[in-house]
Amino acid sequence: METEMHRFGTSEEDDEDMGLDVKEEGENDEDDDEKNSTPTMVGVDGVLVTSNRSNNRFQHQHQQQFQDQLTPQGGGQRRCRPTEEKERTKLRERQRRAITAKILAGLRRHGNYNLRVRADINDVIAALAREAGWVVLPDGTTFPSRSQGVRPAVGASTAVVTSPTSLPLLQNQGSSLRGMSSTCPVGINDEACQMKGLYVPSSSAYDTSASAHSQSSHMLGVEVDGQDDPIIGVSVDTVGCRQVDMRSKLQERDFAGTPYVPVYVFLPLGVINMKCELVDPDTLLNQLRVLKSINVDGVIIDCWWGIVEAHVPQEYNWKGYKRLFQMVRDLKLKLQVVMSFHECGGYVGDDVCIPLPHWVAEIGRSNPDIFFTDRSGRHNPECLSWGIDKERVLRGRTASEVYFDYMRSFRVDFDEYFVDGTISMIEIGLGPCGELRYPSYPVKHGWRYPGVGEFQCYDRYMMKSLTKAAETRGHSFWAKGPENAGSYNSRPHETGFFCDGGDYDSYYGRFFLNWYSQFLTNHGDRILSLAKLAFEGTFITAKLPGIHWWYKTASHAAELTAGFYNPSNRDGYAPIMEMLKKHGVALNFTLAQMGISDPHMDSSEALEDPDGLAWQVMNAAWDSCIPVISENSLPCLDKVSYNHVLEKAKPLNDPDGRHYSAFTYLRLGPLLMEPHNIMEFERFVKRMHGEAVLEIHA
């Protein structure tokens, strides 16, 4: 038995420490003795390498050895461990937990891993795998990202088996997940070769060089020959006399020589306070200098209607913005400015609350129909209803006139920044979050992903428009919203309107959805025509959201409630592109990242397709010769996320060479400024600029 234990790099005492599950303190130890007879292989540095419960020869042999060791001579029942041994086991468990706690604390502090408070070894492995370029789904399914290629054949190579518990410690000492070697080499025999899918870390997640592959050969006591299998077409390594399937190394695409895509960084939401004062200018100045040093093209800032015109109509306070703009110009950075006519707060990434102007809120208290309203009569003060675009309900002005006066004031007060080219782009806010959409999924009203949302057309001004449209059609009884569209958190199949073959495709459904989506397009057309007057000669953009959940259903329910009439049998984005092209306005499309960057959302039943939606929207824009700008919707700090953005920004093998006209990074903050993150971001910027880059090593 002692000989067998040394074959796997451990002893009988180590086996007792690592091979037997230890219950929490206070649990029944007798049950622990009876249940934990599962065989365990112990590898280098105490790695647990377990196989499944199949009846293979390898598992059966060692199961019998464990039983022989734990069973008294002559057979019979297993002996019960003495009290002292149980206490030693509990003490070892406490020590193990203390070490685990320190490892997790170090990863959170120094490695920028987003680990929950009660993280376990699965969370650690998942975090390390994601950093290495793998996609890890919530259910544990793990696979390479799309940007990774198949490893080419190389010469002599070797495998390295490393303890998972040692990975965080090695990383904090300056190593990455790639290229880690154990202090104790392991010999791989014929028995171990029966285990398929052996994972071998390399010196880099994306390194395909022969030197990197051969580097690991000096870390192991066996030789492994690499070759391409002619049948399966993937890399297979031969260990001794057996073939072992090896994970393909991760191939990172080279963007050197590709088109230059400018990169802008969104400034923090709270950089200007409610008194229109610049907050913490010294820290901001240092951060801007860092951005300038890594050749970021410029920054983006929201100009909040609720701050500038907060108290009295047509009294504009631009004081804090003037100081900020001067700081940006002194550093020779470009500026993009967002005309933000919506409320801030309540969505992902919103860490401040900026309401609509006080005088607007006063009007809303006496006339709540100036806000979007759902079927239950709940009003949403997030932004003004498009039904009052031409209604003089805002102290004698229409909503369109209020927006135009605000834009004209900005253009006059900051004329010098337009003249010298510091302000390079203006984005016009057209709805909630500045996006051209209805506020159909408000978290404040109880919506949770992936609910279909609700139609937002029940204020009296929009209902008046619907009534007129129904009467014009000759069916006055159609002057109502759908009655079987469910609630905010319904699924399409649970409703009579959105289900397959549902009322969305009936005569009434097509009439209502045409009116609902046309109202959205008309609002965008109206406000953008005024923006062209206010900012003549300036590059203007409008933002569309990436509503990708339920995209694989026939109705595209979440898009319908948001105002995009885009079921599977209709292109709902073509009319919007025609409207943007009419005004010469560029498209800013929010890049959906749910599949790789937001493990907290359950997308297993949402039938989402972020890539399919992005493909449809971007091609609709490019086919109309509309420039496309994009921004990330979720935090983006790691290589996998950056590669995802790069692949979308510069599509591979596009016959027309189409690409983003610019990219907006959300958002500037202390986390981005941490050394490793800013180095990775600098590398991303260079690749967006089409420059050659080198691999970053910790």
XYZ file of C-alpha atoms in Angstrom:
698
model
C 0.000 0.000 0.000
C 2.847 2.339 0.869
C 4.309 1.745 -2.562
C 0.993 2.561 -4.226
C 0.695 5.819 -2.283
C 4.161 6.941 -3.353
C 3.195 6.297 -6.978
C 0.693 9.141 -6.678
C 2.928 11.473 -4.695
C 1.455 11.075 -1.210
C 1.486 8.895 1.878
C -1.080 7.017 3.882
C -1.249 9.873 6.375
C -1.792 12.389 3.567
C -4.485 10.123 2.182
C -6.307 10.202 5.459
C -6.057 14.005 5.446
C -7.190 14.568 1.880
C -9.084 11.492 0.779
C -11.779 11.399 3.445
C -14.484 14.042 3.394
C -14.654 15.963 6.667
C -18.030 17.121 7.891
C -18.702 20.491 9.435
C -18.105 20.730 13.172
C -21.065 19.526 15.125
C -22.184 17.022 12.494
C -22.447 13.293 13.193
C -18.957 11.834 12.957
C -20.251 8.257 12.952
C -22.116 9.013 9.720
C -18.865 10.390 8.383
C -17.133 7.064 9.005
C -19.854 5.044 7.351
C -20.314 7.181 4.218
C -16.897 8.372 3.124
C -15.356 5.369 1.468
C -15.205 6.945 -1.996
C -11.814 6.248 -3.599
C -9.613 9.253 -4.247
C -6.425 9.756 -6.225
C -4.035 12.219 -4.621
C -1.707 14.079 -6.938
C 1.057 16.598 -6.550
C 0.810 18.938 -3.539
C -2.353 17.253 -2.396
C -4.416 17.652 -5.555
C -7.640 15.691 -5.526
C -8.071 13.951 -8.862
C -11.310 11.977 -8.800
C -12.807 9.856 -11.508
C -16.470 9.102 -12.045
C -18.202 6.077 -10.594
C -17.788 3.910 -13.672
C -16.489 0.366 -13.201
C -13.107 0.956 -14.784
C -10.077 -1.016 -13.723
C -8.244 1.971 -12.289
C -10.938 2.957 -9.805
C -11.747 -0.628 -8.746
C -8.148 -1.459 -7.907
C -7.653 1.478 -5.552
C -11.098 1.164 -4.028
C -10.133 -2.353 -2.940
C -6.850 -1.093 -1.516
C -8.626 1.575 0.536
C -11.105 -0.985 1.845
C -8.275 -3.356 2.798
C -6.526 -0.583 4.694
C -9.629 0.471 6.616
C -10.965 -3.037 7.358
C -9.528 -5.069 10.311
C -7.833 -8.398 9.634
C -10.312 -11.177 9.195
C -13.005 -8.995 7.602
C -16.034 -7.617 9.361
C -17.169 -4.028 9.893
C -14.877 -1.026 9.544
C -13.289 0.105 12.746
C -14.485 3.371 14.295
C -11.877 6.062 14.577
C -10.825 6.980 18.143
C -11.968 10.308 19.604
C -8.431 11.695 19.413
C -8.266 10.933 15.687
C -11.570 12.696 15.100
C -10.289 15.750 16.939
C -7.151 15.751 14.808
C -9.343 15.547 11.722
C -11.392 18.542 12.872
C -8.193 20.493 13.593
C -6.876 19.732 10.116
C -10.200 20.928 8.655
C -9.947 24.210 10.566
C -6.407 24.702 9.298
C -7.518 23.935 5.738
C -10.321 26.475 5.972
C -7.947 29.110 7.352
C -5.589 28.573 4.407
C -8.521 28.718 1.971
C -9.698 31.979 3.521
C -6.261 33.533 3.054
C -6.083 32.354 -0.558
C -9.508 33.837 -1.344
C -8.627 37.091 0.426
C -5.429 37.367 -1.597
C -7.260 36.733 -4.859
C -9.842 39.396 -4.063
C -7.249 41.947 -3.028
C -4.465 41.391 -5.529
C -5.982 39.422 -8.377
C -9.164 41.444 -9.015
C -11.253 38.275 -8.907
C -14.930 38.851 -8.232
C -15.342 36.133 -5.597
C -18.338 35.982 -3.315
C -17.841 36.086 0.474
C -18.465 32.350 0.929
C -16.597 31.288 -2.190
C -15.471 27.676 -2.512
C -12.847 25.954 -4.634
C -15.260 25.833 -7.598
C -15.423 29.639 -7.617
C -11.622 29.854 -7.535
C -11.200 27.389 -10.396
C -13.867 29.209 -12.427
C -12.152 32.584 -11.876
C -8.771 31.213 -12.912
C -10.283 29.506 -15.947
C -11.969 32.738 -17.074
C -8.674 34.618 -16.764
C -7.054 31.916 -18.878
C -9.532 32.598 -21.658
C -12.206 30.002 -20.974
C -15.946 30.507 -20.730
C -17.465 29.053 -17.548
C -21.251 28.943 -17.416
C -23.207 29.013 -14.118
C -23.864 25.253 -14.311
C -20.133 24.554 -14.598
C -20.027 23.920 -18.343
C -16.596 25.092 -19.526
C -15.328 25.659 -23.049
C -12.906 27.900 -24.965
C -14.099 31.315 -26.072
C -14.847 31.839 -29.783
C -11.701 33.878 -30.235
C -9.543 30.860 -29.446
C -8.256 28.649 -32.188
C -6.946 25.105 -32.411
C -3.347 24.626 -31.346
C -1.008 23.848 -34.211
C 1.220 20.801 -34.083
C 4.490 21.306 -32.244
C 7.505 19.246 -31.524
C 8.511 17.636 -28.252
C 6.355 18.781 -25.371
C 5.396 17.746 -21.895
C 2.524 17.953 -19.477
C 2.513 19.635 -16.112
C 0.094 18.707 -13.357
C -0.369 21.469 -10.846
C -2.219 21.595 -7.571
C -5.324 23.795 -7.760
C -4.668 24.906 -4.196
C -1.250 26.182 -5.206
C -2.442 28.228 -8.207
C -3.519 31.382 -6.326
C -0.298 31.403 -4.325
C 1.824 31.093 -7.433
C -0.194 33.789 -9.175
C 0.372 36.249 -6.350
C 4.093 35.590 -6.627
C 4.084 36.886 -10.187
C 3.010 33.880 -12.199
C -0.157 33.493 -14.160
C -2.290 30.424 -14.621
C -0.250 29.585 -17.669
C 3.116 27.942 -17.229
C 2.871 26.934 -13.566
C 4.928 23.953 -12.490
C 4.746 21.960 -9.312
C 7.731 21.538 -7.045
C 7.276 17.793 -7.427
C 7.236 16.176 -10.909
C 4.718 13.465 -11.607
C 5.185 10.389 -13.732
C 2.164 9.517 -15.875
C 1.724 5.765 -16.192
C -0.525 3.640 -18.376
C -3.279 3.613 -15.761
C -3.434 7.382 -15.563
C -3.454 7.652 -19.334
C -6.938 6.175 -19.346
C -8.246 9.468 -18.007
C -9.330 11.545 -21.009
C -9.325 15.314 -21.355
C -6.174 15.919 -19.310
C -5.722 19.674 -18.947
C -2.206 20.996 -19.294
C -1.552 24.692 -18.513
C 0.819 26.393 -20.910
C 3.019 29.430 -20.463
C 0.292 31.630 -21.906
C -3.397 31.217 -22.524
C -2.875 32.334 -26.091
C 0.742 31.316 -26.656
C 1.191 28.911 -29.551
C 4.949 29.132 -29.852
C 7.023 25.983 -29.768
C 9.253 27.507 -27.110
C 6.351 27.965 -24.749
C 5.221 24.390 -25.362
C 8.673 22.960 -24.901
C 9.267 25.055 -21.808
C 6.869 22.849 -19.897
C 8.751 19.728 -21.010
C 11.577 20.562 -18.603
C 9.112 20.744 -15.729
C 7.992 17.107 -16.027
C 9.849 13.851 -15.826
C 8.320 12.326 -18.986
C 8.439 13.091 -22.680
C 5.242 13.821 -24.586
C 5.188 13.822 -28.375
C 2.742 16.203 -30.046
C 1.062 15.415 -33.359
C -2.087 16.158 -35.287
C -4.519 13.274 -35.342
C -5.552 12.789 -39.004
C -8.959 11.416 -38.047
C -10.307 13.847 -35.469
C -8.325 16.829 -36.718
C -7.245 18.129 -33.316
C -4.023 18.022 -31.408
C -3.350 14.718 -29.630
C -0.289 14.171 -27.462
C 1.316 10.763 -26.992
C 2.429 9.952 -23.460
C 4.531 6.824 -23.447
C 2.530 4.279 -25.419
C -0.870 5.906 -24.894
C -2.583 8.852 -26.574
C -4.097 11.509 -24.321
C -6.499 14.177 -25.612
C -4.993 17.551 -24.756
C -6.857 20.870 -24.518
C -6.203 23.053 -27.537
C -4.109 26.069 -26.718
C -5.890 29.346 -26.963
C -5.190 31.351 -30.079
C -5.426 35.123 -29.813
C -6.134 36.971 -33.032
C -3.512 39.448 -34.221
C -5.041 42.880 -34.868
C -1.840 44.554 -36.033
C -2.473 46.476 -39.238
C -6.251 46.475 -38.829
C -8.234 49.747 -39.106
C -7.855 52.382 -36.406
C -10.876 52.427 -34.066
C -10.869 55.342 -31.574
C -11.449 54.446 -27.928
C -13.271 56.801 -25.561
C -13.737 56.293 -21.818
C -16.952 57.240 -20.034
C -16.329 59.438 -16.999
C -17.917 58.482 -13.637
C -21.615 59.279 -13.253
C -21.002 61.387 -10.161
C -18.150 63.486 -11.536
C -20.513 66.513 -11.488
C -22.693 66.866 -8.390
C -26.234 68.247 -8.113
C -24.860 71.782 -7.620
C -23.052 71.449 -10.939
C -19.656 71.369 -9.256
C -16.702 69.219 -10.303
C -16.140 66.488 -7.700
C -12.566 65.620 -6.630
C -10.803 67.339 -9.545
C -7.298 66.285 -8.416
C -8.074 62.572 -8.551
C -9.856 62.999 -11.856
C -6.917 64.894 -13.312
C -4.525 62.084 -12.369
C -6.828 59.517 -13.945
C -7.112 61.563 -17.127
C -3.325 61.781 -17.314
C -3.108 58.004 -17.132
C -5.638 57.696 -19.958
C -3.652 60.162 -22.025
C -0.435 58.231 -21.379
C -1.908 55.047 -22.872
C -3.198 56.910 -25.944
C -6.910 56.831 -25.205
C -8.531 59.133 -27.758
C -10.893 60.956 -25.432
C -13.574 60.844 -22.771
C -17.364 60.960 -22.665
C -19.497 62.869 -20.194
C -23.235 63.038 -19.506
C -24.650 66.560 -19.384
C -27.619 65.950 -17.114
C -30.788 67.917 -17.723
C -31.672 67.375 -14.059
C -28.502 69.224 -12.976
C -28.173 72.009 -15.520
C -31.825 73.145 -15.647
C -32.686 71.883 -12.181
C -34.784 74.620 -10.594
C -36.144 77.175 -13.058
C -37.083 76.650 -16.705
C -34.495 78.020 -19.157
C -31.984 78.891 -16.431
C -28.935 76.787 -17.243
C -25.964 76.228 -14.933
C -22.932 74.876 -16.838
C -20.302 75.861 -14.242
C -18.927 72.411 -13.344
C -18.920 71.271 -16.955
C -16.878 74.304 -18.023
C -14.166 73.454 -15.513
C -14.168 69.807 -16.577
C -14.030 70.618 -20.293
C -11.075 72.948 -19.744
C -9.217 70.164 -17.924
C -9.844 67.745 -20.790
C -8.757 70.274 -23.413
C -5.530 71.039 -21.535
C -4.620 67.355 -21.797
C -5.408 67.399 -25.531
C -8.083 64.740 -25.198
C -11.250 64.692 -27.288
C -14.729 65.077 -25.811
C -17.973 63.310 -26.554
C -20.987 64.815 -24.805
C -24.329 63.147 -24.104
C -27.465 65.250 -23.894
C -29.031 63.256 -21.052
C -32.745 64.006 -20.762
C -33.447 61.027 -18.503
C -33.149 60.120 -14.849
C -30.000 58.407 -13.565
C -30.409 55.527 -11.118
C -31.984 52.099 -10.984
C -30.029 50.300 -13.706
C -26.829 48.245 -13.831
C -23.832 50.459 -13.075
C -25.858 53.404 -11.738
C -24.160 54.430 -8.485
C -25.737 57.893 -8.179
C -29.259 59.283 -8.411
C -29.943 62.253 -10.668
C -33.686 62.927 -11.106
C -35.390 65.036 -13.721
C -35.507 68.802 -13.020
C -37.472 69.809 -9.914
C -39.825 72.002 -11.878
C -40.677 69.055 -14.139
C -41.381 66.900 -11.079
C -43.759 69.597 -9.799
C -45.700 69.481 -13.060
C -45.731 65.693 -12.849
C -47.365 65.731 -9.432
C -50.391 67.518 -10.841
C -50.278 65.862 -14.266
C -48.570 62.431 -14.003
C -49.502 61.655 -17.611
C -46.415 63.544 -18.726
C -44.578 60.311 -17.818
C -44.758 56.874 -19.415
C -47.500 54.718 -17.890
C -48.043 50.953 -17.836
C -51.300 49.005 -18.022
C -51.747 49.112 -14.223
C -51.558 52.902 -14.250
C -48.076 53.137 -12.701
C -46.197 56.208 -13.887
C -42.471 56.122 -14.527
C -40.668 59.458 -13.888
C -37.530 58.125 -15.578
C -38.149 60.305 -18.629
C -40.946 62.236 -20.298
C -43.566 60.448 -22.349
C -43.195 60.885 -26.087
C -46.884 61.726 -26.094
C -46.068 65.300 -24.978
C -43.487 65.962 -27.691
C -46.022 68.348 -29.252
C -48.154 69.154 -26.178
C -47.605 72.495 -24.395
C -47.734 71.130 -20.883
C -44.259 72.193 -19.613
C -44.860 75.801 -18.548
C -46.024 76.741 -22.017
C -43.471 74.692 -23.918
C -43.641 71.303 -25.576
C -41.148 68.607 -24.662
C -39.492 69.029 -28.074
C -39.010 72.749 -27.439
C -37.567 72.051 -23.981
C -34.991 69.671 -25.483
C -34.098 72.100 -28.270
C -33.633 75.051 -25.900
C -31.315 72.951 -23.743
C -29.218 71.831 -26.718
C -29.005 75.358 -28.109
C -27.842 76.720 -24.729
C -25.077 74.115 -24.614
C -23.966 74.894 -28.157
C -23.724 78.625 -27.418
C -21.959 78.310 -24.044
C -19.349 75.864 -25.339
C -18.843 77.349 -28.791
C -15.045 77.531 -28.409
C -14.830 73.777 -27.828
C -16.717 73.124 -31.043
C -14.556 75.560 -32.980
C -11.217 74.081 -31.869
C -12.454 70.506 -32.328
C -12.258 69.450 -28.661
C -15.894 68.338 -28.806
C -15.877 65.700 -31.505
C -19.290 64.115 -31.055
C -22.724 64.757 -29.526
C -25.043 61.936 -28.491
C -28.727 62.788 -28.186
C -30.672 61.128 -25.385
C -33.934 59.795 -26.785
C -35.401 57.780 -23.911
C -34.549 55.832 -20.736
C -30.797 55.406 -20.252
C -30.438 57.759 -23.224
C -31.584 54.954 -25.545
C -34.272 55.070 -28.197
C -36.708 52.654 -26.522
C -39.704 52.548 -24.227
C -38.985 52.013 -20.498
C -40.535 48.556 -20.750
C -38.408 46.800 -18.136
C -38.104 49.152 -15.111
C -36.514 47.508 -12.089
C -38.369 49.938 -9.811
C -41.658 48.376 -10.935
C -40.492 44.863 -10.161
C -39.072 43.732 -13.504
C -36.391 41.056 -13.332
C -34.443 39.439 -16.143
C -35.621 37.764 -18.343
C -39.187 39.039 -18.091
C -40.849 40.213 -21.318
C -41.675 43.633 -19.851
C -44.838 45.631 -20.428
C -46.099 48.061 -23.046
C -45.782 51.705 -21.943
C -48.526 53.545 -23.804
C -51.248 54.171 -21.237
C -50.785 57.875 -20.493
C -53.640 59.925 -21.874
C -51.550 61.587 -24.587
C -50.396 58.320 -26.144
C -53.852 56.779 -25.755
C -55.290 59.750 -27.623
C -52.889 59.004 -30.475
C -53.839 55.307 -30.421
C -57.540 56.174 -30.519
C -57.006 58.408 -33.519
C -55.042 55.691 -35.320
C -57.762 53.095 -34.652
C -60.492 55.404 -35.898
C -58.501 56.177 -39.030
C -58.173 52.442 -39.639
C -61.936 52.105 -39.200
C -61.789 49.889 -36.099
C -62.348 52.165 -33.116
C -62.534 49.147 -30.779
C -58.802 48.644 -31.409
C -58.070 51.788 -29.379
C -56.659 49.819 -26.465
C -53.527 47.981 -25.474
C -53.221 44.186 -25.556
C -55.141 42.513 -22.734
C -53.282 39.191 -22.775
C -49.647 40.370 -22.849
C -48.895 39.253 -19.289
C -46.900 41.297 -16.792
C -43.313 42.474 -16.409
C -41.915 39.071 -15.460
C -44.016 36.861 -17.735
C -42.427 34.475 -20.232
C -43.670 34.531 -23.831
C -45.240 31.071 -23.675
C -47.230 32.122 -20.587
C -49.127 34.819 -22.497
C -51.714 34.693 -25.226
C -50.141 37.636 -27.023
C -46.455 36.612 -27.275
C -46.713 32.827 -27.490
C -46.075 31.015 -30.770
C -49.052 31.745 -32.998
C -50.216 34.349 -30.482
C -52.164 37.549 -30.986
C -49.043 39.528 -31.806
C -49.477 38.216 -35.357
C -53.253 38.816 -35.545
C -54.839 41.714 -37.436
C -55.186 43.698 -34.211
C -51.706 42.709 -33.036
C -50.077 43.900 -36.240
C -52.024 47.161 -36.099
C -51.043 47.864 -32.495
C -47.369 46.952 -32.905
C -47.105 49.050 -36.062
C -48.508 52.063 -34.226
C -46.370 51.437 -31.114
C -43.106 51.110 -33.043
C -43.925 53.984 -35.400
C -44.445 56.244 -32.384
C -40.876 55.427 -31.324
C -39.483 56.157 -34.785
C -41.417 59.434 -35.014
C -40.004 60.587 -31.688
C -36.458 59.877 -32.828
C -37.091 61.639 -36.136
C -38.510 64.716 -34.397
C -35.744 65.164 -31.797
C -32.872 64.387 -34.166
C -34.120 66.976 -36.663
C -33.901 69.578 -33.877
C -30.479 68.312 -32.850
C -29.190 68.806 -36.395
C -30.296 72.436 -36.169
C -28.661 72.986 -32.790
C -25.398 71.208 -33.640
C -24.999 71.914 -37.316
C -21.747 70.508 -38.658
C -21.158 68.269 -35.617
C -21.041 64.470 -35.649
C -24.238 63.232 -33.945
C -25.119 59.782 -32.635
C -28.194 58.032 -31.234
C -28.158 54.955 -29.021
C -30.077 51.704 -29.427
C -30.180 48.995 -26.737
C -29.246 45.359 -27.165
C -32.417 43.571 -26.010
C -31.321 40.024 -26.711
C -33.470 37.914 -24.389
C -36.240 35.948 -26.114
C -34.545 36.709 -29.441
C -34.765 33.030 -30.390
C -38.558 32.971 -30.024
C -40.933 33.784 -32.874
C -42.368 36.931 -31.296
C -39.179 38.514 -29.848
C -41.398 39.593 -26.943
C -38.886 41.753 -25.037
C -38.115 43.730 -28.180
C -41.817 44.263 -28.902
C -42.555 45.831 -25.513
C -39.469 48.057 -25.921
C -40.787 49.380 -29.241
C -38.888 47.281 -31.785
C -41.347 45.480 -34.072
C -38.870 42.741 -34.856
C -40.540 39.306 -34.817
C -38.960 36.477 -36.739
C -40.916 37.351 -39.904
C -40.107 41.090 -39.961
C -37.030 43.348 -39.818
C -37.880 45.831 -37.092
C -34.633 47.799 -37.278
C -34.757 48.790 -40.952
C -37.198 51.722 -40.396
C -34.981 53.054 -37.610
C -31.906 52.888 -39.838
C -33.759 54.770 -42.555
C -34.589 57.494 -40.038
C -30.974 57.742 -38.835
C -29.676 57.876 -42.403
C -32.137 60.665 -43.220
C -30.465 62.878 -40.592
C -26.905 61.647 -41.124
C -26.787 60.312 -37.572
C -24.499 57.471 -36.477
C -25.685 54.459 -34.499
C -24.414 53.758 -30.990
C -25.315 50.147 -30.257
C -24.930 48.780 -26.734
C -22.842 45.615 -26.983
C -24.550 42.667 -25.269
C -22.176 40.573 -23.147
C -24.503 38.380 -21.140
C -23.060 35.113 -22.330
C -19.571 35.767 -20.982
C -19.621 38.522 -18.439
C -22.653 38.330 -16.227
C -22.762 35.043 -14.310
C -25.392 36.416 -11.914
C -28.163 36.273 -14.515
C -29.788 32.986 -15.423
C -29.932 32.866 -19.203
C -30.615 29.148 -19.539
C -34.314 29.632 -20.314
C -34.242 33.132 -21.813
C -33.618 31.899 -25.381
C -31.286 34.842 -25.806
C -28.958 35.447 -28.725
C -26.715 38.488 -28.192
C -24.551 37.691 -31.203
C -27.540 37.184 -33.475
C -29.052 40.496 -32.432
C -25.751 42.336 -32.841
C -25.307 40.811 -36.291
C -28.774 41.950 -37.374
C -28.524 45.497 -36.017
C -24.980 46.215 -37.177
C -25.570 44.848 -40.646
C -28.782 46.849 -40.939
C -26.738 49.962 -40.135
C -23.797 49.104 -42.374
C -26.119 48.225 -45.257
C -27.537 51.742 -44.909
C -23.995 53.224 -44.797
C -24.495 54.340 -41.181
C -21.366 54.484 -38.978
C -21.572 52.150 -35.981
C -20.280 52.995 -32.514
C -20.581 50.632 -29.587
C -20.114 50.442 -25.844
C -19.925 47.643 -23.302
C -23.035 47.052 -21.214
C -21.252 45.308 -18.319
C -17.883 45.766 -16.571
C -15.037 44.791 -18.867
C -11.595 44.227 -17.350
C -10.299 40.835 -18.484
C -8.799 39.544 -21.701
C -11.845 37.443 -22.610
C -14.144 40.470 -22.510
C -11.715 42.604 -24.485
C -11.342 39.922 -27.141
C -15.129 39.703 -27.397
C -15.267 43.461 -28.044
C -12.424 43.297 -30.577
C -14.069 40.521 -32.563
C -17.253 42.566 -32.797
C -15.398 45.803 -33.564
C -13.377 44.313 -36.414
C -15.213 41.288 -37.837
C -12.888 38.676 -39.249
C -13.049 38.118 -43.019
C -15.661 40.803 -43.620
C -15.536 41.179 -47.417
C -16.172 44.934 -47.168
C -13.753 45.545 -44.304
C -16.471 47.050 -42.122
C -15.685 47.938 -38.520
C -16.734 50.155 -35.629
C -16.215 53.878 -36.097
C -15.455 54.247 -32.374
C -15.787 52.360 -29.094
C -16.931 53.671 -25.715
C -15.560 52.036 -22.581
C -17.740 51.996 -19.458
C -16.409 53.234 -17.126
C -13.499 55.194 -15.564
C -12.937 54.361 -11.900
C -10.439 53.111 -9.300
C -10.750 49.511 -10.472
C -9.621 50.380 -13.996
C -6.684 52.319 -12.563
C -5.228 49.291 -10.769
C -1.859 48.378 -12.352
C -2.778 45.045 -13.916
C -6.115 46.329 -15.212
C -4.688 49.465 -16.773
C -1.947 47.377 -18.452
C -4.570 45.066 -19.934
C -6.654 48.071 -20.987
C -3.634 49.702 -22.650
C -3.116 46.500 -24.600
C -6.775 46.577 -25.657
C -6.446 50.201 -26.806
C -3.400 49.378 -28.909
C -5.210 46.515 -30.591
C -8.228 48.732 -31.286
C -5.778 51.176 -32.870
C -4.358 48.384 -35.046
C -0.963 48.330 -33.339
C 1.175 45.279 -32.626
C 1.200 44.212 -28.979
C 3.085 41.789 -26.786
C 1.689 39.311 -24.293
C 1.352 40.776 -20.802
C 2.927 38.652 -18.088
C 2.109 39.264 -14.450
